[in-house]
Amino acid sequence: FAQMNLKSFTAEQLYDCIAIATQQASTTANDAAAPAGLVRFDDMSRQSFIQKFRAPPGQATDYQAGIPQALALMHGGLIHNATDLSTSAMLRALAAPFFTDQQRLETLFLATLSRRPTAAERSAIQQGLSEASSAEERQQALGDVLWALLNSAEFTFNH
C-alpha cells in the first residue's frame, strides 16, 4: 500500500492527456449552447488514435502496446503536430520574448509531467538550449524536449 501499482492509460485517456498537455484539444467553446469541454465524438483523429491503442474487450487493464502503438507515439500526427514549430500552440506560446529558457523548460515539464525538472534534467536540457545559435533552433530544441516528455514512460503510465 506504499504506492499505487503502475498502470497504463486507456487509449482515450492517453489521447486526451496529449491533446490537453500540448494545447491541441478541440473544444466546444465555439458553440455557445454546448458546454465547454473536449470534442470526443466528431474528432476523427481522436477516433483513429483510439482504434490503434484500444485494449481488447475484457482486457482493459492489460497493456497491449506494441510496435504500431510505439510508432504512433513517436511519429504519429498527434505528436508531430504537438512538436512541430509551425503547428504547435504550446511552442508558439513559449516563443514569447518575456519567457526565460528556465521558465520555458518548467512550463513543458509542468504541462506534461505535472512536476518541475530535476537539477540533472535541467542542466542537461539547459546545455542543449545554450548550444542553439538562433531563436528558431532554441524552439526546435524545446520541441525535441516536448517530444521526449510525451514519449516518456512517466507521461504514458499512471503511477
N, C-alpha and C. Protein backbone atom coordinates (compact mmCIF):
# COMPACT_ATOMS: atom_id res chain seq x y z
N PHE A 1 0.80 -1.20 0.00
CA PHE A 1 0.00 0.00 0.00
C PHE A 1 0.85 1.27 0.00
N ALA A 2 2.15 1.13 -0.07
CA ALA A 2 3.03 2.30 -0.03
C ALA A 2 2.88 3.16 -1.27
N GLN A 3 2.54 2.55 -2.39
CA GLN A 3 2.35 3.31 -3.61
C GLN A 3 1.41 2.55 -4.54
N MET A 4 0.84 3.28 -5.47
CA MET A 4 -0.08 2.68 -6.42
C MET A 4 0.70 1.87 -7.46
N ASN A 5 0.13 0.77 -7.89
CA ASN A 5 0.76 -0.01 -8.95
C ASN A 5 0.74 0.79 -10.25
N LEU A 6 1.76 0.59 -11.05
CA LEU A 6 1.83 1.23 -12.34
C LEU A 6 0.76 0.65 -13.24
N LYS A 7 0.06 1.50 -13.98
CA LYS A 7 -0.89 1.01 -14.97
C LYS A 7 -0.90 1.98 -16.14
N SER A 8 -1.18 1.43 -17.31
CA SER A 8 -1.18 2.28 -18.49
C SER A 8 -2.49 3.02 -18.61
N PHE A 9 -2.43 4.16 -19.26
CA PHE A 9 -3.65 4.90 -19.56
C PHE A 9 -4.48 4.11 -20.57
N THR A 10 -5.76 4.32 -20.55
CA THR A 10 -6.59 3.78 -21.63
C THR A 10 -6.29 4.62 -22.87
N ALA A 11 -6.72 4.15 -24.01
CA ALA A 11 -6.50 4.88 -25.26
C ALA A 11 -7.10 6.28 -25.18
N GLU A 12 -8.30 6.37 -24.63
CA GLU A 12 -8.98 7.66 -24.52
C GLU A 12 -8.23 8.60 -23.59
N GLN A 13 -7.77 8.07 -22.46
CA GLN A 13 -7.03 8.89 -21.51
C GLN A 13 -5.72 9.40 -22.11
N LEU A 14 -5.02 8.53 -22.83
CA LEU A 14 -3.75 8.92 -23.42
C LEU A 14 -3.94 10.03 -24.45
N TYR A 15 -4.92 9.86 -25.33
CA TYR A 15 -5.17 10.90 -26.34
C TYR A 15 -5.53 12.22 -25.67
N ASP A 16 -6.44 12.18 -24.71
CA ASP A 16 -6.87 13.41 -24.04
C ASP A 16 -5.72 14.07 -23.29
N CYS A 17 -4.87 13.29 -22.65
CA CYS A 17 -3.72 13.85 -21.95
C CYS A 17 -2.76 14.54 -22.91
N ILE A 18 -2.49 13.92 -24.04
CA ILE A 18 -1.60 14.54 -25.03
C ILE A 18 -2.24 15.82 -25.57
N ALA A 19 -3.52 15.75 -25.92
CA ALA A 19 -4.19 16.92 -26.50
C ALA A 19 -4.24 18.09 -25.53
N ILE A 20 -4.51 17.82 -24.28
CA ILE A 20 -4.60 18.90 -23.30
C ILE A 20 -3.22 19.43 -22.94
N ALA A 21 -2.26 18.54 -22.72
CA ALA A 21 -0.91 18.97 -22.33
C ALA A 21 -0.25 19.82 -23.41
N THR A 22 -0.59 19.57 -24.67
CA THR A 22 0.05 20.29 -25.77
C THR A 22 -0.84 21.37 -26.37
N GLN A 23 -1.95 21.65 -25.74
CA GLN A 23 -2.89 22.69 -26.17
C GLN A 23 -3.46 22.41 -27.56
N GLN A 24 -3.70 21.15 -27.88
CA GLN A 24 -4.29 20.78 -29.15
C GLN A 24 -5.75 20.38 -29.02
N ALA A 25 -6.28 20.44 -27.84
CA ALA A 25 -7.64 19.96 -27.59
C ALA A 25 -8.65 20.75 -28.39
N SER A 26 -9.45 20.06 -29.16
CA SER A 26 -10.59 20.67 -29.84
C SER A 26 -11.68 20.82 -28.80
N THR A 27 -12.18 22.01 -28.65
CA THR A 27 -13.21 22.22 -27.64
C THR A 27 -14.51 22.63 -28.29
N THR A 28 -15.55 22.61 -27.50
CA THR A 28 -16.86 23.01 -27.98
C THR A 28 -17.15 24.46 -27.64
N ALA A 29 -16.12 25.23 -27.32
CA ALA A 29 -16.32 26.62 -26.89
C ALA A 29 -16.92 27.50 -27.98
N ASN A 30 -16.83 27.10 -29.25
CA ASN A 30 -17.39 27.90 -30.34
C ASN A 30 -18.91 27.88 -30.34
N ASP A 31 -19.50 26.86 -29.78
CA ASP A 31 -20.94 26.73 -29.73
C ASP A 31 -21.42 27.18 -28.35
N ALA A 32 -22.08 28.32 -28.30
CA ALA A 32 -22.48 28.90 -27.01
C ALA A 32 -23.47 28.01 -26.26
N ALA A 33 -24.25 27.20 -26.98
CA ALA A 33 -25.25 26.36 -26.33
C ALA A 33 -24.64 25.10 -25.73
N ALA A 34 -23.45 24.70 -26.22
CA ALA A 34 -22.83 23.46 -25.74
C ALA A 34 -21.89 23.76 -24.58
N PRO A 35 -21.82 22.86 -23.62
CA PRO A 35 -20.87 23.06 -22.52
C PRO A 35 -19.43 22.94 -23.03
N ALA A 36 -18.54 23.71 -22.45
CA ALA A 36 -17.14 23.65 -22.86
C ALA A 36 -16.55 22.31 -22.45
N GLY A 37 -15.66 21.80 -23.27
CA GLY A 37 -15.00 20.53 -22.98
C GLY A 37 -14.40 19.96 -24.24
N LEU A 38 -13.79 18.80 -24.14
CA LEU A 38 -13.19 18.17 -25.29
C LEU A 38 -14.25 17.67 -26.26
N VAL A 39 -13.96 17.79 -27.56
CA VAL A 39 -14.82 17.18 -28.57
C VAL A 39 -14.42 15.72 -28.62
N ARG A 40 -15.35 14.85 -28.32
CA ARG A 40 -14.98 13.44 -28.22
C ARG A 40 -15.61 12.58 -29.30
N PHE A 41 -16.64 13.05 -29.97
CA PHE A 41 -17.33 12.17 -30.90
C PHE A 41 -17.12 12.56 -32.35
N ASP A 42 -16.88 13.82 -32.65
CA ASP A 42 -16.70 14.25 -34.03
C ASP A 42 -15.23 14.42 -34.41
N ASP A 43 -14.33 14.08 -33.52
CA ASP A 43 -12.90 14.25 -33.75
C ASP A 43 -12.36 12.95 -34.37
N MET A 44 -12.15 12.97 -35.68
CA MET A 44 -11.73 11.75 -36.39
C MET A 44 -10.29 11.36 -36.04
N SER A 45 -9.42 12.33 -35.75
CA SER A 45 -8.06 11.97 -35.38
C SER A 45 -8.06 11.26 -34.02
N ARG A 46 -8.96 11.67 -33.15
CA ARG A 46 -9.09 11.01 -31.84
C ARG A 46 -9.57 9.57 -32.03
N GLN A 47 -10.57 9.39 -32.88
CA GLN A 47 -11.10 8.05 -33.11
C GLN A 47 -10.05 7.12 -33.72
N SER A 48 -9.26 7.65 -34.66
CA SER A 48 -8.20 6.85 -35.28
C SER A 48 -7.14 6.46 -34.25
N PHE A 49 -6.76 7.41 -33.41
CA PHE A 49 -5.78 7.14 -32.35
C PHE A 49 -6.30 6.07 -31.41
N ILE A 50 -7.53 6.18 -31.00
CA ILE A 50 -8.12 5.23 -30.06
C ILE A 50 -8.17 3.83 -30.66
N GLN A 51 -8.47 3.72 -31.95
CA GLN A 51 -8.50 2.40 -32.60
C GLN A 51 -7.13 1.73 -32.54
N LYS A 52 -6.06 2.51 -32.65
CA LYS A 52 -4.72 1.93 -32.60
C LYS A 52 -4.34 1.47 -31.20
N PHE A 53 -4.87 2.14 -30.17
CA PHE A 53 -4.43 1.88 -28.81
C PHE A 53 -5.44 1.14 -27.94
N ARG A 54 -6.61 0.90 -28.44
CA ARG A 54 -7.64 0.28 -27.61
C ARG A 54 -7.27 -1.14 -27.22
N ALA A 55 -7.48 -1.45 -25.95
CA ALA A 55 -7.23 -2.80 -25.44
C ALA A 55 -8.37 -3.71 -25.90
N PRO A 56 -8.11 -5.00 -26.11
CA PRO A 56 -9.17 -5.93 -26.49
C PRO A 56 -10.25 -5.99 -25.41
N PRO A 57 -11.50 -6.28 -25.78
CA PRO A 57 -12.57 -6.36 -24.80
C PRO A 57 -12.23 -7.36 -23.69
N GLY A 58 -12.53 -6.96 -22.47
CA GLY A 58 -12.27 -7.82 -21.33
C GLY A 58 -10.85 -7.76 -20.81
N GLN A 59 -9.97 -7.00 -21.49
CA GLN A 59 -8.58 -6.90 -21.06
C GLN A 59 -8.17 -5.44 -20.88
N ALA A 60 -9.06 -4.64 -20.34
CA ALA A 60 -8.82 -3.20 -20.23
C ALA A 60 -7.63 -2.86 -19.34
N THR A 61 -7.26 -3.77 -18.44
CA THR A 61 -6.14 -3.48 -17.55
C THR A 61 -4.81 -3.97 -18.08
N ASP A 62 -4.80 -4.71 -19.19
CA ASP A 62 -3.56 -5.22 -19.77
C ASP A 62 -3.00 -4.21 -20.76
N TYR A 63 -1.69 -4.00 -20.68
CA TYR A 63 -1.03 -3.10 -21.61
C TYR A 63 -0.76 -3.85 -22.89
N GLN A 64 -1.38 -3.43 -23.98
CA GLN A 64 -1.29 -4.16 -25.23
C GLN A 64 -0.44 -3.46 -26.27
N ALA A 65 0.31 -2.44 -25.88
CA ALA A 65 1.07 -1.67 -26.86
C ALA A 65 2.19 -2.50 -27.45
N GLY A 66 2.40 -2.28 -28.71
CA GLY A 66 3.48 -2.94 -29.43
C GLY A 66 4.11 -1.95 -30.38
N ILE A 67 4.66 -2.46 -31.45
CA ILE A 67 5.36 -1.61 -32.41
C ILE A 67 4.44 -0.58 -33.06
N PRO A 68 3.24 -0.93 -33.52
CA PRO A 68 2.38 0.11 -34.13
C PRO A 68 2.05 1.26 -33.17
N GLN A 69 1.82 0.92 -31.90
CA GLN A 69 1.50 1.97 -30.93
C GLN A 69 2.73 2.82 -30.63
N ALA A 70 3.87 2.20 -30.49
CA ALA A 70 5.11 2.95 -30.24
C ALA A 70 5.41 3.88 -31.40
N LEU A 71 5.23 3.40 -32.63
CA LEU A 71 5.47 4.25 -33.80
C LEU A 71 4.46 5.39 -33.86
N ALA A 72 3.23 5.13 -33.47
CA ALA A 72 2.22 6.21 -33.47
C ALA A 72 2.60 7.29 -32.47
N LEU A 73 3.14 6.89 -31.32
CA LEU A 73 3.57 7.89 -30.33
C LEU A 73 4.83 8.62 -30.79
N MET A 74 5.71 7.93 -31.47
CA MET A 74 6.95 8.57 -31.89
C MET A 74 6.77 9.45 -33.13
N HIS A 75 5.95 8.99 -34.09
CA HIS A 75 5.89 9.67 -35.37
C HIS A 75 4.47 9.95 -35.87
N GLY A 76 3.48 9.73 -35.03
CA GLY A 76 2.10 9.94 -35.44
C GLY A 76 1.75 11.41 -35.58
N GLY A 77 0.62 11.66 -36.19
CA GLY A 77 0.17 13.02 -36.45
C GLY A 77 -0.05 13.85 -35.20
N LEU A 78 -0.59 13.24 -34.16
CA LEU A 78 -0.85 13.97 -32.92
C LEU A 78 0.44 14.50 -32.31
N ILE A 79 1.44 13.64 -32.19
CA ILE A 79 2.73 14.05 -31.62
C ILE A 79 3.44 15.00 -32.56
N HIS A 80 3.37 14.75 -33.86
CA HIS A 80 4.02 15.65 -34.82
C HIS A 80 3.45 17.06 -34.72
N ASN A 81 2.13 17.17 -34.66
CA ASN A 81 1.50 18.49 -34.55
C ASN A 81 1.85 19.16 -33.22
N ALA A 82 2.06 18.37 -32.19
CA ALA A 82 2.38 18.92 -30.87
C ALA A 82 3.81 19.44 -30.80
N THR A 83 4.71 18.88 -31.61
CA THR A 83 6.12 19.23 -31.50
C THR A 83 6.68 19.99 -32.70
N ASP A 84 5.88 20.17 -33.74
CA ASP A 84 6.32 20.90 -34.93
C ASP A 84 6.16 22.40 -34.68
N LEU A 85 7.17 23.17 -35.03
CA LEU A 85 7.15 24.61 -34.76
C LEU A 85 5.99 25.33 -35.45
N SER A 86 5.57 24.85 -36.63
CA SER A 86 4.52 25.54 -37.38
C SER A 86 3.12 25.22 -36.88
N THR A 87 2.94 24.14 -36.15
CA THR A 87 1.59 23.74 -35.74
C THR A 87 1.38 23.66 -34.23
N SER A 88 2.42 23.77 -33.44
CA SER A 88 2.31 23.58 -32.00
C SER A 88 1.91 24.87 -31.29
N ALA A 89 0.72 24.86 -30.70
CA ALA A 89 0.27 26.01 -29.92
C ALA A 89 1.15 26.20 -28.69
N MET A 90 1.59 25.11 -28.10
CA MET A 90 2.46 25.18 -26.93
C MET A 90 3.78 25.86 -27.26
N LEU A 91 4.43 25.43 -28.34
CA LEU A 91 5.72 26.02 -28.70
C LEU A 91 5.58 27.47 -29.16
N ARG A 92 4.48 27.78 -29.82
CA ARG A 92 4.25 29.18 -30.21
C ARG A 92 4.09 30.05 -28.98
N ALA A 93 3.39 29.56 -27.97
CA ALA A 93 3.20 30.33 -26.74
C ALA A 93 4.53 30.52 -26.02
N LEU A 94 5.38 29.49 -26.04
CA LEU A 94 6.67 29.58 -25.35
C LEU A 94 7.68 30.45 -26.09
N ALA A 95 7.37 30.83 -27.32
CA ALA A 95 8.28 31.70 -28.08
C ALA A 95 8.20 33.15 -27.64
N ALA A 96 7.26 33.47 -26.76
CA ALA A 96 7.11 34.85 -26.28
C ALA A 96 8.43 35.33 -25.68
N PRO A 97 8.82 36.56 -25.99
CA PRO A 97 10.14 37.05 -25.55
C PRO A 97 10.28 37.25 -24.04
N PHE A 98 9.20 37.31 -23.30
CA PHE A 98 9.31 37.55 -21.87
C PHE A 98 9.59 36.28 -21.07
N PHE A 99 9.57 35.11 -21.71
CA PHE A 99 9.93 33.86 -21.03
C PHE A 99 11.44 33.67 -21.03
N THR A 100 11.97 33.19 -19.93
CA THR A 100 13.37 32.75 -19.92
C THR A 100 13.38 31.27 -20.31
N ASP A 101 14.56 30.77 -20.66
CA ASP A 101 14.67 29.34 -21.01
C ASP A 101 14.27 28.46 -19.83
N GLN A 102 14.60 28.89 -18.63
CA GLN A 102 14.22 28.13 -17.43
C GLN A 102 12.71 28.07 -17.30
N GLN A 103 12.02 29.17 -17.55
CA GLN A 103 10.55 29.19 -17.47
C GLN A 103 9.94 28.34 -18.57
N ARG A 104 10.52 28.37 -19.76
CA ARG A 104 10.03 27.53 -20.85
C ARG A 104 10.14 26.05 -20.49
N LEU A 105 11.28 25.70 -19.94
CA LEU A 105 11.51 24.31 -19.54
C LEU A 105 10.55 23.88 -18.45
N GLU A 106 10.37 24.71 -17.45
CA GLU A 106 9.43 24.38 -16.37
C GLU A 106 8.01 24.25 -16.90
N THR A 107 7.63 25.10 -17.84
CA THR A 107 6.29 25.03 -18.43
C THR A 107 6.08 23.69 -19.13
N LEU A 108 7.08 23.24 -19.90
CA LEU A 108 6.96 21.95 -20.58
C LEU A 108 6.82 20.81 -19.58
N PHE A 109 7.61 20.81 -18.55
CA PHE A 109 7.54 19.75 -17.54
C PHE A 109 6.21 19.79 -16.79
N LEU A 110 5.78 20.98 -16.39
CA LEU A 110 4.52 21.07 -15.66
C LEU A 110 3.33 20.67 -16.53
N ALA A 111 3.36 21.01 -17.80
CA ALA A 111 2.25 20.67 -18.71
C ALA A 111 2.18 19.18 -18.99
N THR A 112 3.32 18.51 -19.02
CA THR A 112 3.32 17.10 -19.40
C THR A 112 3.42 16.15 -18.20
N LEU A 113 4.32 16.44 -17.27
CA LEU A 113 4.57 15.51 -16.16
C LEU A 113 4.05 16.01 -14.82
N SER A 114 3.52 17.22 -14.79
CA SER A 114 2.98 17.83 -13.57
C SER A 114 4.03 17.94 -12.46
N ARG A 115 5.25 18.20 -12.87
CA ARG A 115 6.32 18.42 -11.91
C ARG A 115 7.38 19.29 -12.58
N ARG A 116 8.24 19.87 -11.75
CA ARG A 116 9.35 20.65 -12.27
C ARG A 116 10.51 19.72 -12.61
N PRO A 117 11.39 20.12 -13.52
CA PRO A 117 12.53 19.25 -13.84
C PRO A 117 13.49 19.14 -12.66
N THR A 118 14.13 17.99 -12.56
CA THR A 118 15.14 17.81 -11.53
C THR A 118 16.38 18.61 -11.91
N ALA A 119 17.30 18.74 -11.00
CA ALA A 119 18.53 19.50 -11.27
C ALA A 119 19.31 18.87 -12.43
N ALA A 120 19.37 17.54 -12.46
CA ALA A 120 20.09 16.85 -13.54
C ALA A 120 19.40 17.06 -14.88
N GLU A 121 18.07 16.96 -14.91
CA GLU A 121 17.33 17.19 -16.15
C GLU A 121 17.51 18.63 -16.62
N ARG A 122 17.40 19.55 -15.68
CA ARG A 122 17.53 20.97 -16.02
C ARG A 122 18.91 21.27 -16.62
N SER A 123 19.96 20.75 -16.01
CA SER A 123 21.30 21.06 -16.51
C SER A 123 21.55 20.44 -17.87
N ALA A 124 21.08 19.21 -18.09
CA ALA A 124 21.27 18.56 -19.40
C ALA A 124 20.51 19.30 -20.50
N ILE A 125 19.30 19.72 -20.20
CA ILE A 125 18.50 20.40 -21.22
C ILE A 125 19.01 21.82 -21.43
N GLN A 126 19.40 22.50 -20.36
CA GLN A 126 19.93 23.86 -20.49
C GLN A 126 21.18 23.86 -21.36
N GLN A 127 21.98 22.82 -21.26
CA GLN A 127 23.18 22.73 -22.09
C GLN A 127 22.80 22.66 -23.57
N GLY A 128 21.79 21.86 -23.87
CA GLY A 128 21.32 21.77 -25.25
C GLY A 128 20.72 23.07 -25.75
N LEU A 129 19.98 23.76 -24.90
CA LEU A 129 19.39 25.03 -25.28
C LEU A 129 20.46 26.10 -25.48
N SER A 130 21.52 26.07 -24.69
CA SER A 130 22.57 27.09 -24.82
C SER A 130 23.36 26.92 -26.11
N GLU A 131 23.36 25.71 -26.66
CA GLU A 131 24.07 25.47 -27.92
C GLU A 131 23.31 25.99 -29.13
N ALA A 132 22.04 26.34 -28.97
CA ALA A 132 21.24 26.87 -30.07
C ALA A 132 21.75 28.26 -30.43
N SER A 133 21.97 28.47 -31.73
CA SER A 133 22.53 29.75 -32.17
C SER A 133 21.46 30.76 -32.57
N SER A 134 20.22 30.32 -32.70
CA SER A 134 19.15 31.25 -33.06
C SER A 134 17.89 30.90 -32.27
N ALA A 135 16.92 31.81 -32.32
CA ALA A 135 15.66 31.58 -31.62
C ALA A 135 14.93 30.38 -32.21
N GLU A 136 15.03 30.20 -33.52
CA GLU A 136 14.36 29.06 -34.16
C GLU A 136 15.00 27.73 -33.73
N GLU A 137 16.32 27.70 -33.62
CA GLU A 137 16.98 26.48 -33.14
C GLU A 137 16.61 26.18 -31.70
N ARG A 138 16.46 27.24 -30.88
CA ARG A 138 16.05 27.04 -29.49
C ARG A 138 14.64 26.48 -29.44
N GLN A 139 13.75 26.99 -30.29
CA GLN A 139 12.38 26.48 -30.33
C GLN A 139 12.37 25.03 -30.81
N GLN A 140 13.24 24.70 -31.76
CA GLN A 140 13.33 23.30 -32.22
C GLN A 140 13.81 22.41 -31.09
N ALA A 141 14.78 22.90 -30.31
CA ALA A 141 15.27 22.13 -29.16
C ALA A 141 14.16 21.93 -28.13
N LEU A 142 13.34 22.95 -27.91
CA LEU A 142 12.21 22.81 -26.99
C LEU A 142 11.19 21.81 -27.54
N GLY A 143 11.01 21.79 -28.86
CA GLY A 143 10.13 20.80 -29.48
C GLY A 143 10.66 19.39 -29.26
N ASP A 144 11.97 19.23 -29.32
CA ASP A 144 12.58 17.93 -29.05
C ASP A 144 12.38 17.51 -27.60
N VAL A 145 12.49 18.47 -26.69
CA VAL A 145 12.26 18.18 -25.27
C VAL A 145 10.80 17.75 -25.06
N LEU A 146 9.88 18.48 -25.69
CA LEU A 146 8.46 18.13 -25.59
C LEU A 146 8.21 16.74 -26.14
N TRP A 147 8.82 16.40 -27.27
CA TRP A 147 8.68 15.07 -27.86
C TRP A 147 9.16 14.00 -26.87
N ALA A 148 10.32 14.23 -26.26
CA ALA A 148 10.87 13.27 -25.30
C ALA A 148 9.95 13.10 -24.09
N LEU A 149 9.39 14.21 -23.61
CA LEU A 149 8.49 14.12 -22.45
C LEU A 149 7.22 13.36 -22.79
N LEU A 150 6.65 13.61 -23.97
CA LEU A 150 5.43 12.93 -24.37
C LEU A 150 5.64 11.44 -24.61
N ASN A 151 6.85 11.06 -24.96
CA ASN A 151 7.16 9.65 -25.21
C ASN A 151 7.77 8.95 -24.01
N SER A 152 7.85 9.63 -22.88
CA SER A 152 8.43 9.02 -21.68
C SER A 152 7.41 8.11 -21.00
N ALA A 153 7.93 7.12 -20.30
CA ALA A 153 7.05 6.23 -19.53
C ALA A 153 6.34 7.00 -18.42
N GLU A 154 6.98 8.03 -17.91
CA GLU A 154 6.37 8.83 -16.84
C GLU A 154 5.10 9.51 -17.33
N PHE A 155 5.05 9.87 -18.61
CA PHE A 155 3.86 10.51 -19.16
C PHE A 155 2.78 9.49 -19.50
N THR A 156 3.14 8.35 -20.06
CA THR A 156 2.16 7.41 -20.58
C THR A 156 1.64 6.40 -19.58
N PHE A 157 2.19 6.38 -18.37
CA PHE A 157 1.70 5.48 -17.34
C PHE A 157 1.18 6.25 -16.14
N ASN A 158 0.12 5.75 -15.55
CA ASN A 158 -0.45 6.33 -14.34
C ASN A 158 0.23 5.65 -13.16
N HIS A 159 0.97 6.43 -12.38
CA HIS A 159 1.70 5.84 -11.25
C HIS A 159 1.55 6.67 -10.00
